[in-house]
Coordinates of N, CA and C and ligand atoms in Angstrom, one line a residue:
M1 N 0.9 -1.2 0.0 CA 0.0 0.0 0.0 C 0.9 1.2 0.0
R2 N 0.6 2.2 -0.9 CA 1.4 3.3 -1.1 C 0.8 4.5 -0.4
W3 N 1.5 5.1 0.5 CA 1.0 6.2 1.4 C 1.5 7.6 0.9
A4 N 0.7 8.6 1.2 CA 1.1 9.9 1.2 C 1.1 10.4 2.6
V5 N 2.1 11.2 3.0 CA 2.1 11.7 4.4 C 1.9 13.3 4.2
L6 N 0.9 13.8 4.8 CA 0.7 15.3 4.8 C 1.3 15.9 6.0
V7 N 2.2 16.9 5.8 CA 3.0 17.4 6.9 C 2.9 18.9 7.0
G8 N 3.6 19.5 8.0 CA 3.7 20.9 8.1 C 4.6 21.3 9.2
G9 N 5.2 20.4 9.8 CA 6.0 20.7 11.0 C 7.4 20.0 11.0
T10 N 7.8 19.6 12.2 CA 9.2 19.0 12.3 C 9.4 17.7 11.6
G11 N 8.3 17.0 11.4 CA 8.4 15.7 10.7 C 8.8 14.5 11.5
S12 N 8.7 14.6 12.8 CA 9.1 13.4 13.6 C 8.2 12.2 13.4
N13 N 7.0 12.4 13.1 CA 6.1 11.3 12.8 C 6.4 10.7 11.4
L14 N 6.7 11.6 10.5 CA 7.1 11.1 9.2 C 8.4 10.2 9.3
A15 N 9.4 10.7 10.1 CA 10.6 9.9 10.3 C 10.3 8.6 10.9
A16 N 9.4 8.6 11.9 CA 9.1 7.3 12.5 C 8.4 6.3 11.5
L17 N 7.6 6.9 10.7 CA 6.9 6.0 9.7 C 7.9 5.4 8.7
L18 N 8.8 6.3 8.3 CA 9.8 5.8 7.3 C 10.7 4.8 8.0
D19 N 11.1 5.0 9.2 CA 11.9 4.0 9.9 C 11.2 2.7 10.1
R20 N 9.9 2.8 10.1 CA 9.1 1.6 10.3 C 8.9 0.8 9.0
G21 N 9.3 1.4 7.9 CA 9.2 0.7 6.6 C 7.9 0.9 5.9
I22 N 7.1 1.9 6.4 CA 5.8 2.2 5.7 C 6.2 2.7 4.3
D23 N 5.5 2.3 3.3 CA 5.8 2.6 1.9 C 5.2 4.0 1.6
I24 N 6.1 5.0 1.7 CA 5.6 6.4 1.5 C 6.1 6.9 0.2
G25 N 5.1 7.1 -0.7 CA 5.4 7.5 -2.1 C 5.4 9.0 -2.3
L26 N 4.9 9.8 -1.3 CA 4.8 11.2 -1.5 C 4.6 11.9 -0.1
V27 N 5.2 13.0 0.0 CA 5.0 13.9 1.1 C 4.5 15.2 0.6
V28 N 3.4 15.7 1.2 CA 2.8 17.0 0.9 C 2.9 17.9 2.1
S29 N 3.5 19.1 1.9 CA 3.5 20.0 3.0 C 2.7 21.3 2.7
H30 N 2.1 21.8 3.8 CA 1.4 23.1 3.6 C 2.2 24.3 4.0
R31 N 3.5 24.0 4.3 CA 4.4 25.0 4.7 C 5.8 24.7 4.0
A32 N 6.5 25.8 3.6 CA 7.8 25.7 3.0 C 8.8 25.6 4.1
E33 N 10.0 25.0 3.8 CA 11.1 25.0 4.7 C 10.8 24.5 6.1
V34 N 10.1 23.4 6.2 CA 9.9 22.8 7.5 C 10.8 21.5 7.6
G35 N 11.0 21.1 8.8 CA 11.8 19.9 9.0 C 11.4 18.7 8.3
A36 N 10.1 18.5 8.1 CA 9.5 17.3 7.5 C 10.0 17.3 6.0
L37 N 10.2 18.4 5.4 CA 10.7 18.4 4.0 C 12.2 17.9 3.9
V38 N 12.9 18.3 4.9 CA 14.3 17.9 5.0 C 14.4 16.4 5.2
I39 N 13.5 15.8 6.0 CA 13.5 14.4 6.2 C 13.0 13.7 4.9
A40 N 12.0 14.2 4.2 CA 11.6 13.6 2.9 C 12.8 13.6 2.0
R41 N 13.5 14.7 1.9 CA 14.6 14.8 0.9 C 15.7 13.7 1.3
A42 N 16.0 13.7 2.6 CA 17.0 12.7 3.0 C 16.7 11.3 2.7
H43 N 15.4 11.0 2.7 CA 14.9 9.6 2.3 C 14.6 9.5 0.9
R44 N 14.8 10.5 0.1 CA 14.5 10.5 -1.3 C 13.1 10.2 -1.6
V45 N 12.2 10.8 -0.8 CA 10.8 10.7 -1.0 C 10.3 11.9 -1.7
P46 N 9.6 11.8 -2.9 CA 9.2 13.0 -3.6 C 8.3 13.9 -2.7
A47 N 8.5 15.2 -2.7 CA 7.7 16.1 -1.8 C 7.1 17.2 -2.6
A48 N 5.9 17.6 -2.3 CA 5.3 18.7 -2.9 C 4.9 19.7 -1.8
V49 N 5.1 21.0 -2.1 CA 4.7 22.1 -1.2 C 3.5 22.7 -1.8
L50 N 2.4 22.6 -1.1 CA 1.2 23.3 -1.6 C 0.8 24.4 -0.5
L51 N 1.1 25.6 -0.9 CA 0.9 26.7 0.1 C -0.5 27.2 0.0
P52 N -1.2 27.2 1.1 CA -2.6 27.7 1.0 C -2.8 29.1 0.5
S53 N -1.8 29.9 0.7 CA -2.0 31.3 0.3 C -2.0 31.5 -1.2
R54 N -1.6 30.4 -1.9 CA -1.6 30.5 -3.4 C -3.0 30.1 -4.0
Y55 N -3.9 29.7 -3.2 CA -5.2 29.2 -3.7 C -6.3 30.2 -3.3
A56 N -7.3 30.3 -4.2 CA -8.4 31.2 -3.9 C -9.4 30.7 -2.9
S57 N -9.4 29.3 -2.7 CA -10.4 28.7 -1.8 C -9.9 27.4 -1.3
R58 N -10.5 26.9 -0.2 CA -10.2 25.6 0.3 C -10.4 24.5 -0.7
E59 N -11.5 24.8 -1.5 CA -11.9 23.8 -2.5 C -10.8 23.7 -3.6
A60 N -10.3 24.9 -4.0 CA -9.2 24.9 -5.1 C -8.0 24.2 -4.5
Y61 N -7.7 24.4 -3.3 CA -6.6 23.7 -2.6 C -6.8 22.2 -2.7
G62 N -8.0 21.8 -2.3 CA -8.3 20.4 -2.3 C -8.2 19.8 -3.6
A63 N -8.6 20.5 -4.7 CA -8.6 19.9 -6.0 C -7.2 19.7 -6.4
D64 N -6.3 20.6 -6.1 CA -4.9 20.4 -6.5 C -4.2 19.3 -5.6
L65 N -4.6 19.2 -4.4 CA -4.1 18.2 -3.5 C -4.5 16.8 -4.1
R66 N -5.8 16.7 -4.5 CA -6.3 15.4 -5.0 C -5.5 15.0 -6.3
Q67 N -5.3 16.0 -7.1 CA -4.6 15.7 -8.4 C -3.1 15.3 -8.1
T68 N -2.5 15.9 -7.1 CA -1.2 15.5 -6.7 C -1.1 14.1 -6.1
L69 N -2.1 13.7 -5.3 CA -2.2 12.4 -4.8 C -2.4 11.4 -5.9
E70 N -3.3 11.7 -6.9 CA -3.6 10.8 -8.0 C -2.4 10.6 -8.8
N71 N -1.7 11.7 -9.1 CA -0.5 11.6 -10.0 C 0.6 10.7 -9.4
A72 N 0.6 10.6 -8.1 CA 1.6 9.7 -7.4 C 1.0 8.3 -7.1
A73 N -0.2 8.1 -7.6 CA -0.8 6.7 -7.4 C -0.9 6.3 -5.9
I74 N -1.4 7.3 -5.1 CA -1.5 7.1 -3.7 C -2.7 6.3 -3.3
D75 N -2.6 5.3 -2.4 CA -3.7 4.5 -1.9 C -4.4 5.1 -0.7
A76 N -3.5 5.6 0.2 CA -4.0 6.0 1.5 C -3.2 7.2 2.0
V77 N -3.8 8.0 2.9 CA -3.1 9.2 3.4 C -3.0 9.3 4.9
A78 N -1.8 9.7 5.3 CA -1.6 9.9 6.8 C -1.3 11.3 7.0
M79 N -2.1 12.0 7.8 CA -1.8 13.4 8.2 C -0.9 13.4 9.4
A80 N 0.2 14.2 9.4 CA 1.1 14.2 10.5 C 1.7 15.6 10.7
G81 N 0.9 16.4 11.3 CA 1.4 17.8 11.5 C 0.9 18.7 10.4
F82 N -0.1 18.2 9.6 CA -0.7 19.0 8.5 C -1.9 19.8 9.1
L83 N -1.6 21.0 9.5 CA -2.6 21.7 10.3 C -3.6 22.5 9.5
R84 N -4.2 21.9 8.5 CA -5.2 22.5 7.7 C -6.4 21.6 7.6
W85 N -7.6 22.2 7.6 CA -8.8 21.4 7.4 C -9.0 21.1 6.0
L86 N -9.3 19.8 5.7 CA -9.5 19.4 4.3 C -10.9 19.8 3.8
D87 N -11.0 20.0 2.6 CA -12.3 20.3 2.0 C -13.2 19.0 1.9
T88 N -14.5 19.2 1.7 CA -15.4 18.1 1.7 C -15.1 17.1 0.6
D89 N -14.8 17.6 -0.6 CA -14.5 16.7 -1.7 C -13.3 15.7 -1.5
T90 N -12.3 16.3 -0.9 CA -11.1 15.5 -0.6 C -11.4 14.4 0.5
V91 N -12.1 14.9 1.5 CA -12.5 13.9 2.6 C -13.4 12.8 1.9
R92 N -14.3 13.1 1.1 CA -15.2 12.1 0.4 C -14.4 11.2 -0.5
S93 N -13.5 11.8 -1.2 CA -12.7 10.9 -2.2 C -11.9 9.9 -1.5
Y94 N -11.4 10.2 -0.3 CA -10.5 9.3 0.4 C -11.1 8.8 1.7
R95 N -12.4 8.8 1.8 CA -13.1 8.4 3.1 C -12.7 7.0 3.5
G96 N -12.3 6.9 4.7 CA -11.9 5.6 5.2 C -10.4 5.3 4.9
R97 N -9.8 6.2 4.2 CA -8.4 6.0 3.8 C -7.5 7.2 4.2
I98 N -8.1 8.2 5.0 CA -7.3 9.3 5.5 C -7.2 9.2 7.0
F99 N -6.0 9.2 7.6 CA -5.8 9.1 9.0 C -5.2 10.4 9.5
N100 N -5.4 10.7 10.8 CA -4.7 11.9 11.4 C -4.3 11.4 12.8
I101 N -3.3 12.0 13.3 CA -2.8 11.8 14.6 C -2.9 13.1 15.4
H102 N -3.4 13.0 16.7 CA -3.6 14.2 17.4 C -3.1 14.0 18.9
P103 N -2.5 15.0 19.4 CA -1.8 14.8 20.7 C -2.7 15.1 21.9
S104 N -3.9 14.4 21.9 CA -4.7 14.4 23.1 C -5.7 13.2 23.0
L105 N -6.4 13.0 24.0 CA -7.5 11.9 24.0 C -8.7 12.6 23.5
L106 N -8.9 12.6 22.2 CA -10.1 13.2 21.6 C -11.4 12.5 22.2
P107 N -12.5 13.2 22.4 CA -12.8 14.6 22.0 C -12.2 15.7 22.9
A108 N -11.4 15.4 23.8 CA -10.8 16.4 24.6 C -9.7 17.2 23.8
F109 N -9.7 18.5 24.0 CA -8.6 19.3 23.4 C -8.4 19.2 21.9
P110 N -9.4 19.3 21.1 CA -9.3 19.3 19.6 C -8.5 20.6 19.2
G111 N -8.2 20.6 17.9 CA -7.6 21.9 17.3 C -6.2 22.0 17.6
L112 N -5.8 23.3 17.7 CA -4.3 23.6 17.8 C -3.9 23.5 19.3
H113 N -2.6 23.3 19.5 CA -2.0 23.4 20.9 C -2.7 22.5 21.9
A114 N -2.9 21.3 21.5 CA -3.6 20.4 22.4 C -2.8 20.1 23.6
I115 N -1.5 20.0 23.5 CA -0.7 19.7 24.7 C -0.8 20.9 25.7
G116 N -0.6 22.1 25.2 CA -0.8 23.3 26.1 C -2.1 23.4 26.7
Q117 N -3.2 23.1 25.9 CA -4.5 23.1 26.4 C -4.7 22.1 27.6
A118 N -4.1 20.9 27.5 CA -4.3 19.9 28.5 C -3.6 20.4 29.8
L119 N -2.4 21.0 29.7 CA -1.6 21.5 30.8 C -2.4 22.6 31.5
V120 N -3.0 23.6 30.7 CA -3.7 24.7 31.3 C -5.0 24.2 32.0
Y121 N -5.6 23.2 31.4 CA -6.8 22.6 32.0 C -6.5 21.9 33.3
G122 N -5.3 21.3 33.4 CA -5.0 20.6 34.6 C -5.4 19.1 34.7
V123 N -5.6 18.5 33.5 CA -6.0 17.1 33.5 C -4.8 16.3 34.0
R124 N -5.1 15.1 34.6 CA -4.1 14.2 35.1 C -3.6 13.2 34.0
W125 N -4.5 13.0 33.0 CA -4.2 12.2 31.9 C -4.5 12.9 30.6
T126 N -3.6 12.8 29.6 CA -3.9 13.2 28.3 C -3.5 12.0 27.4
G127 N -3.0 12.2 26.2 CA -2.6 11.0 25.4 C -2.6 11.3 23.9
V128 N -2.8 10.3 23.2 CA -2.7 10.3 21.7 C -3.9 9.6 21.1
T129 N -4.4 10.2 20.0 CA -5.5 9.6 19.3 C -5.1 9.5 17.8
V130 N -5.3 8.3 17.2 CA -5.3 8.2 15.8 C -6.7 8.0 15.3
H131 N -7.1 8.9 14.4 CA -8.5 8.8 13.9 C -8.6 8.9 12.4
L132 N -9.7 8.4 11.9 CA -10.0 8.7 10.5 C -10.5 10.1 10.3
V133 N -10.3 10.7 9.2 CA -10.7 12.1 9.0 C -12.1 12.1 8.4
D134 N -12.9 12.9 9.0 CA -14.2 13.2 8.4 C -14.4 14.7 8.1
E135 N -15.6 15.1 7.9 CA -15.8 16.5 7.5 C -15.6 17.5 8.7
G136 N -15.6 17.0 9.9 CA -15.5 17.8 11.0 C -14.1 18.1 11.5
R137 N -14.0 18.8 12.6 CA -12.6 19.1 13.1 C -12.2 18.1 14.2
D138 N -11.2 17.3 13.8 CA -10.7 16.2 14.7 C -11.9 15.4 15.3
S139 N -12.9 15.1 14.4 CA -14.1 14.4 14.9 C -14.3 13.1 14.3
G140 N -13.4 12.6 13.5 CA -13.7 11.3 12.8 C -13.6 10.1 13.7
P141 N -14.0 8.9 13.2 CA -14.0 7.7 14.0 C -12.6 7.4 14.6
V142 N -12.6 7.1 15.9 CA -11.3 6.9 16.6 C -10.8 5.5 16.3
V143 N -9.6 5.4 15.9 CA -9.0 4.0 15.5 C -8.2 3.5 16.7
A144 N -7.4 4.4 17.3 CA -6.6 3.9 18.5 C -6.4 5.1 19.4
Q145 N -6.3 4.8 20.7 CA -5.9 5.9 21.7 C -5.0 5.3 22.7
E146 N -4.1 6.1 23.2 CA -3.2 5.6 24.3 C -3.1 6.8 25.3
P147 N -3.3 6.5 26.6 CA -3.2 7.6 27.6 C -1.8 7.9 27.9
V148 N -1.5 9.1 28.3 CA -0.2 9.5 28.8 C -0.4 10.3 30.1
P149 N 0.2 10.0 31.2 CA 0.0 10.7 32.4 C 0.6 12.1 32.4
V150 N -0.1 13.1 33.0 CA 0.5 14.4 33.2 C 1.1 14.5 34.6
E151 N 2.5 14.6 34.6 CA 3.2 14.7 35.9 C 3.1 16.1 36.5
P152 N 3.1 16.2 37.8 CA 3.0 17.5 38.4 C 4.1 18.5 38.0
E153 N 5.3 18.0 37.7 CA 6.4 18.9 37.3 C 6.5 19.1 35.8
D154 N 5.5 18.6 35.0 CA 5.5 18.7 33.6 C 5.4 20.2 33.1
D155 N 6.2 20.5 32.1 CA 5.9 21.7 31.3 C 5.6 21.2 29.9
E156 N 5.4 22.1 29.0 CA 4.9 21.7 27.6 C 6.0 20.8 27.0
E157 N 7.2 21.1 27.2 CA 8.3 20.4 26.5 C 8.4 19.0 27.0
S158 N 8.3 18.8 28.3 CA 8.5 17.4 28.9 C 7.3 16.6 28.5
L159 N 6.1 17.2 28.6 CA 4.9 16.4 28.3 C 4.9 16.1 26.8
A160 N 5.3 17.0 26.0 CA 5.3 16.8 24.5 C 6.3 15.7 24.2
A161 N 7.4 15.6 24.9 CA 8.4 14.5 24.6 C 7.7 13.2 24.8
R162 N 7.0 13.0 25.9 CA 6.4 11.7 26.2 C 5.2 11.4 25.2
I163 N 4.5 12.4 24.9 CA 3.4 12.2 23.9 C 4.0 11.8 22.5
H164 N 5.0 12.5 22.1 CA 5.6 12.2 20.8 C 6.1 10.8 20.8
A165 N 6.7 10.3 21.9 CA 7.2 8.9 21.9 C 6.1 8.0 21.7
V166 N 4.9 8.2 22.2 CA 3.8 7.4 22.0 C 3.3 7.5 20.5
E167 N 3.2 8.7 20.1 CA 2.8 8.9 18.7 C 3.6 8.1 17.7
H168 N 4.9 8.1 17.9 CA 5.8 7.5 16.9 C 5.7 6.0 16.9
R169 N 5.2 5.4 18.0 CA 5.0 4.0 17.9 C 3.5 3.7 17.4
L170 N 2.6 4.4 18.0 CA 1.2 4.1 17.7 C 0.8 4.3 16.2
Y171 N 1.3 5.4 15.6 CA 0.9 5.7 14.2 C 1.3 4.5 13.3
G172 N 2.5 4.1 13.4 CA 3.0 3.0 12.6 C 2.2 1.7 12.8
D173 N 1.8 1.5 14.1 CA 1.0 0.3 14.5 C -0.3 0.4 13.7
V174 N -0.9 1.5 13.7 CA -2.3 1.7 13.1 C -2.2 1.6 11.6
L175 N -1.2 2.2 11.0 CA -1.1 2.1 9.5 C -0.8 0.7 9.1
Q176 N 0.0 0.0 9.8 CA 0.2 -1.4 9.4 C -1.0 -2.3 9.7
A177 N -1.8 -2.0 10.7 CA -3.0 -2.7 11.0 C -4.0 -2.5 9.9
F178 N -4.0 -1.2 9.4 CA -4.9 -0.9 8.2 C -4.5 -1.7 7.0
E179 N -3.2 -1.8 6.8 CA -2.8 -2.5 5.6 C -3.2 -4.0 5.7
Q180 N -3.2 -4.5 6.9 CA -3.5 -5.9 7.2 C -5.0 -6.1 7.4
Q181 N -5.8 -5.0 7.2 CA -7.3 -5.1 7.3 C -7.7 -5.6 8.7
R182 N -7.0 -5.2 9.7 CA -7.3 -5.7 11.1 C -8.4 -4.9 11.7
F183 N -8.9 -3.9 11.1 CA -10.1 -3.2 11.6 C -11.0 -2.7 10.5
F184 N -12.2 -2.4 10.8 CA -13.1 -1.8 9.8 C -14.0 -0.8 10.5
V185 N -14.6 0.1 9.7 CA -15.5 1.1 10.3 C -16.9 0.7 10.2
C186 N -17.6 0.9 11.3 CA -19.0 0.6 11.4 C -19.7 1.8 12.0
G187 N -20.3 2.7 11.1 CA -20.8 4.0 11.6 C -19.7 4.8 12.1
R188 N -19.9 5.3 13.4 CA -18.9 6.1 14.1 C -17.8 5.3 14.7
K189 N -18.0 4.0 14.7 CA -17.1 3.1 15.5 C -16.1 2.4 14.6
V190 N -14.9 2.2 15.1 CA -14.0 1.3 14.5 C -13.9 0.0 15.2
V191 N -14.1 -1.1 14.5 CA -14.2 -2.4 15.1 C -12.9 -3.1 14.7
W192 N -12.2 -3.6 15.8 CA -10.9 -4.3 15.6 C -11.3 -5.8 15.5
R193 N -10.7 -6.5 14.5 CA -10.9 -7.9 14.4 C -10.1 -8.6 15.4
Q194 N -10.6 -9.7 16.0 CA -9.8 -10.4 17.1 C -8.6 -11.1 16.5
Ligands
GAR1 C1 2.2 15.9 16.2 O1 2.4 16.0 17.6 C2 0.7 15.7 15.9 O2 0.0 15.0 16.9 C3 0.2 17.1 15.8 O3 1.3 17.8 15.2 C4 2.5 17.2 15.6 C5 3.4 17.1 14.3 O4 4.7 16.7 14.7 N1 -1.0 17.2 15.1 C6 -2.0 18.0 15.5 O5 -2.0 18.7 16.5 C7 -3.3 17.8 14.7 N2 -4.4 18.6 15.2 P1 5.7 16.2 13.7 O6 5.8 17.2 12.5 O7 7.0 16.1 14.4 O8 5.3 14.8 13.2

């Protein structure tokens, strides 16, 4: 199965997926000059930069993104630090085949700065969610979650380090499980085969 990874940040999840041997045929970034693009280049993975500011609308952005994915014969998509909401047509075209990873136990702390939000709120546990992407904001069916404790002495950096360590393991686990058809979607729920 040939994956595209949509990025926009440091690319630590991209690096973990590459290390894991996931077949990544394309990286798409919504930002120029980010760490994720350096990682793509180092692994000789073709990369495209699609800057939102160059498009008249979210729909026009989505149309170009879909064309880019089609040109690279991509089967499934993993978002990892791509902090843009996808348009409806793109979500529909790849429904059930687009994953995202989020640094909280959704539906707690959706959107940006989830780790900071958890610290400010004072929760004792936060974690990582891998979910399928739907038309809403961080609202698609949950595929996997893993809790991470918030320690009293945690700051954003220390908590982020523990969350990222979980992300780097969990995302590859889920993408490989998808390739092996070890779960399926039933309405809002993801059912894992025994
Ligand atoms: C990850 O922590 C991911 O969970 C988060 O962006 C980071 C990207 O890091 N995504 C979101 O917050 C999505 N709402 P990376 O570029 O090092 O993989």
